[in-house]
Coordinates of C-alpha atoms in Angstrom, one line a residue:
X1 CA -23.5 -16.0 -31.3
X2 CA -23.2 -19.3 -29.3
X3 CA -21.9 -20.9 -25.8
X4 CA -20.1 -23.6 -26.5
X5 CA -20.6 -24.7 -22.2
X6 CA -17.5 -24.7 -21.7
X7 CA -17.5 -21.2 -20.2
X8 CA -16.3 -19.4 -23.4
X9 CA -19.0 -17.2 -26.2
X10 CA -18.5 -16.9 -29.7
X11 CA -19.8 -14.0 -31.4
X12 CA -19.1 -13.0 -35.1
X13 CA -19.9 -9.3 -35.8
X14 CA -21.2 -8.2 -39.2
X15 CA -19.0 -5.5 -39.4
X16 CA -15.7 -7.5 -39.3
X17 CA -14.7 -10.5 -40.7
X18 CA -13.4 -12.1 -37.7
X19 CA -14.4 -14.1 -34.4
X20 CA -13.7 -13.2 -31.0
X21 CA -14.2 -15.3 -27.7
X22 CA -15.6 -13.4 -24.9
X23 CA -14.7 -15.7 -21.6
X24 CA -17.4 -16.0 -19.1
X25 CA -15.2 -18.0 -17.0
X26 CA -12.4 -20.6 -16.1
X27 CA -13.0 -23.6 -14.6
X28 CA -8.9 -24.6 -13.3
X29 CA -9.4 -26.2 -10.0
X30 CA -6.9 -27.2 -7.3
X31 CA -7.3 -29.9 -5.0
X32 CA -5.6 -30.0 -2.0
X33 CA -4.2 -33.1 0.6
X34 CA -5.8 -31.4 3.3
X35 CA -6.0 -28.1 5.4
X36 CA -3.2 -26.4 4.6
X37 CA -1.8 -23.7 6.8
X38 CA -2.0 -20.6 4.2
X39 CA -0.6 -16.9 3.7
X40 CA -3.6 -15.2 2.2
X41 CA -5.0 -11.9 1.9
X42 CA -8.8 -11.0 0.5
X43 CA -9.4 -11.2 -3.2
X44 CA -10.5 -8.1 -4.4
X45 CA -10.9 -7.4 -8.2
X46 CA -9.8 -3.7 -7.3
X47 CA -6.4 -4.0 -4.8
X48 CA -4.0 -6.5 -4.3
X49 CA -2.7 -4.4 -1.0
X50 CA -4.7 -6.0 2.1
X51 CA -2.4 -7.6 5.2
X52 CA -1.6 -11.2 5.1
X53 CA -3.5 -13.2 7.3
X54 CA -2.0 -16.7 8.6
X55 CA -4.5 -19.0 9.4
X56 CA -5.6 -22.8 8.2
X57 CA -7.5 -23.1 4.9
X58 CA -10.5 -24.3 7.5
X59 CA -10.0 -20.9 9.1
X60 CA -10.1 -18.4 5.8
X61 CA -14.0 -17.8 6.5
X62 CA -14.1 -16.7 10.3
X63 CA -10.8 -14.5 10.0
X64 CA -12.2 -13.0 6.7
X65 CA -14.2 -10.1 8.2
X66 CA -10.9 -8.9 10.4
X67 CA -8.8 -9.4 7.2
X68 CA -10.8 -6.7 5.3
X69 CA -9.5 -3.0 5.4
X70 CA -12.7 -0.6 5.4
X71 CA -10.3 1.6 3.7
X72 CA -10.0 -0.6 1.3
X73 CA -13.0 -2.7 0.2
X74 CA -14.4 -2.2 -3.1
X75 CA -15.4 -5.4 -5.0
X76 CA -14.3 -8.3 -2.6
X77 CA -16.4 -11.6 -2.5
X78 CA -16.1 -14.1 0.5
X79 CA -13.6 -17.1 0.5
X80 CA -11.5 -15.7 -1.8
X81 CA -7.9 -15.0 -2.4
X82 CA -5.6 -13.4 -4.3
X83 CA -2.5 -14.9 -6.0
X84 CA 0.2 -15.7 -5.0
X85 CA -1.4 -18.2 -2.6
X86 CA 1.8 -19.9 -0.2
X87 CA 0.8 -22.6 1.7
X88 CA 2.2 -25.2 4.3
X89 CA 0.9 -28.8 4.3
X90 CA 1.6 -30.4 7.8
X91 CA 4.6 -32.6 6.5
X92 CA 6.5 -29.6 6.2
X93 CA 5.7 -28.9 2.0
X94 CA 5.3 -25.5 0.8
X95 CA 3.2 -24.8 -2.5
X96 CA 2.7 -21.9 -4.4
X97 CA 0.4 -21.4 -6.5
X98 CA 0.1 -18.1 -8.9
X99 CA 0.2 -17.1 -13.0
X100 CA 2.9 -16.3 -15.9
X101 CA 2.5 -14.5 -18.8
X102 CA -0.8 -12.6 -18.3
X103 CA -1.2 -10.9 -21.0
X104 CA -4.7 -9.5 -22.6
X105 CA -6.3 -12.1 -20.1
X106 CA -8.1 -11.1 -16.7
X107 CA -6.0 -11.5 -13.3
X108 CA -6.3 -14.8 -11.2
X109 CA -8.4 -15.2 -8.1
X110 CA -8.7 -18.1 -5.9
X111 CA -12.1 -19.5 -4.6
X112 CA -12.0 -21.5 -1.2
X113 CA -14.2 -24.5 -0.9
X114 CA -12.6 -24.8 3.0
X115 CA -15.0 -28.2 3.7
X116 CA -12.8 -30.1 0.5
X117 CA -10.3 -28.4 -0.1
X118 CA -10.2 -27.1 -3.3
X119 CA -9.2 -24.2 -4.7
X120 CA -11.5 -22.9 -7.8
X121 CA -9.8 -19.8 -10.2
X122 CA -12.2 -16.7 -10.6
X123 CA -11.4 -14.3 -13.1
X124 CA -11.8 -10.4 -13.1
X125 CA -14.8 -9.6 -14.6
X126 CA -15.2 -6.4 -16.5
X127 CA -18.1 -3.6 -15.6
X128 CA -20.8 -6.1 -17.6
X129 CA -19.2 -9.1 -16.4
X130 CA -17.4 -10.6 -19.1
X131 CA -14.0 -11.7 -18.0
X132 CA -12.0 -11.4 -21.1
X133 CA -12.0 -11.3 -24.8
X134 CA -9.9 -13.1 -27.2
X135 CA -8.9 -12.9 -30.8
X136 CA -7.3 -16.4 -32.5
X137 CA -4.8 -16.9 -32.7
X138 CA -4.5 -16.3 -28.7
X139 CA -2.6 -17.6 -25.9
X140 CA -3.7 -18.2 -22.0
X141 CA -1.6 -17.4 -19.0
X142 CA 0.5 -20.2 -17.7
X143 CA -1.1 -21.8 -14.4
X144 CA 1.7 -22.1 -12.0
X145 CA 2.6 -24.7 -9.0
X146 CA 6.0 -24.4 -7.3
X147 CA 6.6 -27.0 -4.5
X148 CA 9.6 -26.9 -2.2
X149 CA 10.5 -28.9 1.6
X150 CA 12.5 -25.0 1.9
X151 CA 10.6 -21.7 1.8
X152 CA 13.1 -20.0 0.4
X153 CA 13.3 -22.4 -2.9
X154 CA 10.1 -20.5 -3.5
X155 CA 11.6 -17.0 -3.7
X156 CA 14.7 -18.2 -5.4
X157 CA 12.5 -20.2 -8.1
X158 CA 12.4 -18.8 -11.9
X159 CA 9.6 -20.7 -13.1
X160 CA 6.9 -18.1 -13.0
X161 CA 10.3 -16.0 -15.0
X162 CA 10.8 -18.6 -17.5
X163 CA 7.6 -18.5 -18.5
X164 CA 6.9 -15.1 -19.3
X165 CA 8.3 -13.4 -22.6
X166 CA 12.0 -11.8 -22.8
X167 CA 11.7 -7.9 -22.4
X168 CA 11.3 -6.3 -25.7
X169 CA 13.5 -4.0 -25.2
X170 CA 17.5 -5.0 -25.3
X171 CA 18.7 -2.2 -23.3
X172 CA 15.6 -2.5 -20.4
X173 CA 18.2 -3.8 -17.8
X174 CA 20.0 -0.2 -17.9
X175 CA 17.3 1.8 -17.0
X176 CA 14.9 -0.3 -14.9
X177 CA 16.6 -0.5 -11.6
X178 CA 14.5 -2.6 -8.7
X179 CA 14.8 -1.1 -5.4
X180 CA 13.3 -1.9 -1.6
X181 CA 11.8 1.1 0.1
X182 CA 9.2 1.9 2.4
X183 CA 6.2 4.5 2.9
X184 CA 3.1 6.0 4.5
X185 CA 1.0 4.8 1.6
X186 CA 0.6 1.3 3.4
X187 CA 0.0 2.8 6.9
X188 CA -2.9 4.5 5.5
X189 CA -4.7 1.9 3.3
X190 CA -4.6 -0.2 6.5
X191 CA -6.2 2.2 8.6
X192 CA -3.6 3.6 11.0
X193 CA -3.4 6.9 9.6
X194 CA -6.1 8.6 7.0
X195 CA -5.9 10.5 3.9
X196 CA -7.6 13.4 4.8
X197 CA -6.1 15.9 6.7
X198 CA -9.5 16.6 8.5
X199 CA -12.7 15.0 9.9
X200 CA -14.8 17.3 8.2
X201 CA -17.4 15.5 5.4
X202 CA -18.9 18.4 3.3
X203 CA -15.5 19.3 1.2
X204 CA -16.2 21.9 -1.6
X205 CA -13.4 22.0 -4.3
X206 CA -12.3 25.5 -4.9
X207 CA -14.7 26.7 -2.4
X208 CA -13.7 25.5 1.3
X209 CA -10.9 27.1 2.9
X210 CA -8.5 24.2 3.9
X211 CA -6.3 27.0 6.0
X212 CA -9.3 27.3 8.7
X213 CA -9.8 23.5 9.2
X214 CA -9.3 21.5 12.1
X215 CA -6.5 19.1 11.8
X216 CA -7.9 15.6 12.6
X217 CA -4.4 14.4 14.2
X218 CA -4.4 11.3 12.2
X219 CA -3.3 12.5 8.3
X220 CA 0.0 10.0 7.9
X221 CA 1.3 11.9 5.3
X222 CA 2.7 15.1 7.5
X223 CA 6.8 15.7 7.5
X224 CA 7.5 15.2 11.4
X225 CA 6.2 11.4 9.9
X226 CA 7.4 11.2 6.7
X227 CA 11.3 12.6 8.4
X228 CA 10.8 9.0 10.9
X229 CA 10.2 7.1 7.8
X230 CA 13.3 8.5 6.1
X231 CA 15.4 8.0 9.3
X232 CA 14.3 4.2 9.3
X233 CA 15.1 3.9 6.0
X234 CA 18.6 5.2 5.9
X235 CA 19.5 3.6 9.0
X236 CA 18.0 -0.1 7.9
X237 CA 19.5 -0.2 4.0
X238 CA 16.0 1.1 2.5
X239 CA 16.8 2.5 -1.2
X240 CA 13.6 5.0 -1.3
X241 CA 10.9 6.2 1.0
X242 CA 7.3 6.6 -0.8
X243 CA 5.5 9.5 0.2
X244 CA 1.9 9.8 -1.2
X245 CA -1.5 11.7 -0.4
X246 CA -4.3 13.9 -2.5
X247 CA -3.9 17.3 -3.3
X248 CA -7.3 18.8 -3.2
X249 CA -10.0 16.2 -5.1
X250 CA -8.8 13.4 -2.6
X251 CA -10.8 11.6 -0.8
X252 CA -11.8 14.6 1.6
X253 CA -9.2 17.0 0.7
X254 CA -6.0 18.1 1.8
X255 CA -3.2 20.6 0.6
X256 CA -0.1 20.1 -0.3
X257 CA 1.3 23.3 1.6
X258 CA 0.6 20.6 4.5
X259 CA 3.5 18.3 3.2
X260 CA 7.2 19.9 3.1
X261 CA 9.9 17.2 2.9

């Protein structure tokens, strides 16, 4: 086994005649005209579902501790941000920067350094810290950069598309169908409502009697709610409505007799 310091080991195991590279890290930098005004959210190796924030790139670090859901947190580090990262440069340019074709590779994160202006990628380490492991012959995700003077050329844009591999299946457009809906799983992650369907902290599965609880008031996943969110959705051209929660073995525990849609 040996580092070649360029953030990548080599071992060859005795067992197999072959060599794979475990990464220890990527060292693709951005750097930026100046302090961009940025749509970001946290970087967390475990969710991609925080809020986006708004804020100059000299701003990330004092809005950071608002932008992070207690609900949420799990492995997030400070100054960081997931990908897609849109940005605004004060002549009126909008960037993008994000990834194609991840595949067998960790996901991208984004690592502020908000006194330059440089973005640095961080990669999702596994449980002992590794960040990937490669066979040759192997490929890297595509690093991506769309620029546009119109926001909307960023949406419309099938770069990050073009890059990534043709479905391999023929027939996939016939039974994937995209839709738009909405849900209570979002109002919940973010805090407005909980998962459990009471306060109390000592939940025995099998053993405490859910039907003598005490209602906490704030469970988001009830059907007076859930019938509003269908409501908003058929009257503003919503194709679905997500409604999700724990049976018991959830965070504190609730039953499904609770829900009836």
């Amino acid at each position: 086994m040996f580092n070649d310091g360029l953030g990548f080991r080599y071992e060859f195991p005795h067992q197999r005649h072959l060599a794979y590279f475990v990464i220890k890290e990527e060292r693709t930098e951005f750097a930026l005209a100046g302090d961009h005004k940025a749509f970001w959210l946290p970087g967390d190796y475990d969710t991609q579902e925080y809020s986006t924030v708004t804020s100059n790139l000299s701003e990330v670090s004092d809005k950071m501790k608002d932008a992070i859901t207690p609900m949420l947190r799990r492995r997030l580090f400070q100054l960081r941000s997931a990908t897609p990262l849109m940005m605004k440069s004060k002549d009126g340019l909008y960037i993008n920067i994000h990834e194609a074709a991840l595949i067998e590779y960790s996901a991208l994160s984004l690592e502020l350094d908000d006194k330059n202006f440089v973005l640095k990628s961080v990669l999702t380490p596994d449980a002992i810290g590794d960040k990937g492991y490669l066979q040759a012959p192997c490929k890297s995700p595509w690093r991506t950069i769309i620029v546009s003077d119109k926001a909307g050329d960023i949406l419309t844009s099938k770069l990050v598309y073009n890059l990534n591999e043709p479905a391999k299946y023929a027939d996939a457009a016939s039974w994937i169908k995209p839709v738009k809906y909405v849900g209570v799983w979002w109002e919940m992650i973010t805090g407005k409502s909980t998962w459990a369907y009471t306060d109390i902290e000592n939940v025995q599965l099998g053993v405490t009697d859910f039907s003598k609880t005490k209602p906490n008031g704030k469970h988001g996943a009830n059907t007076a709610h859930v019938k509003e969110y269908i409501d908003f959705a058929a009257e503003n051209g919503f194709d679905a409505v997500l409604v999700e929660g724990w049976n018991q073995g959830g965070r504190t525990g609730w039953q499904d007799e609770r829900l009836r849609v």
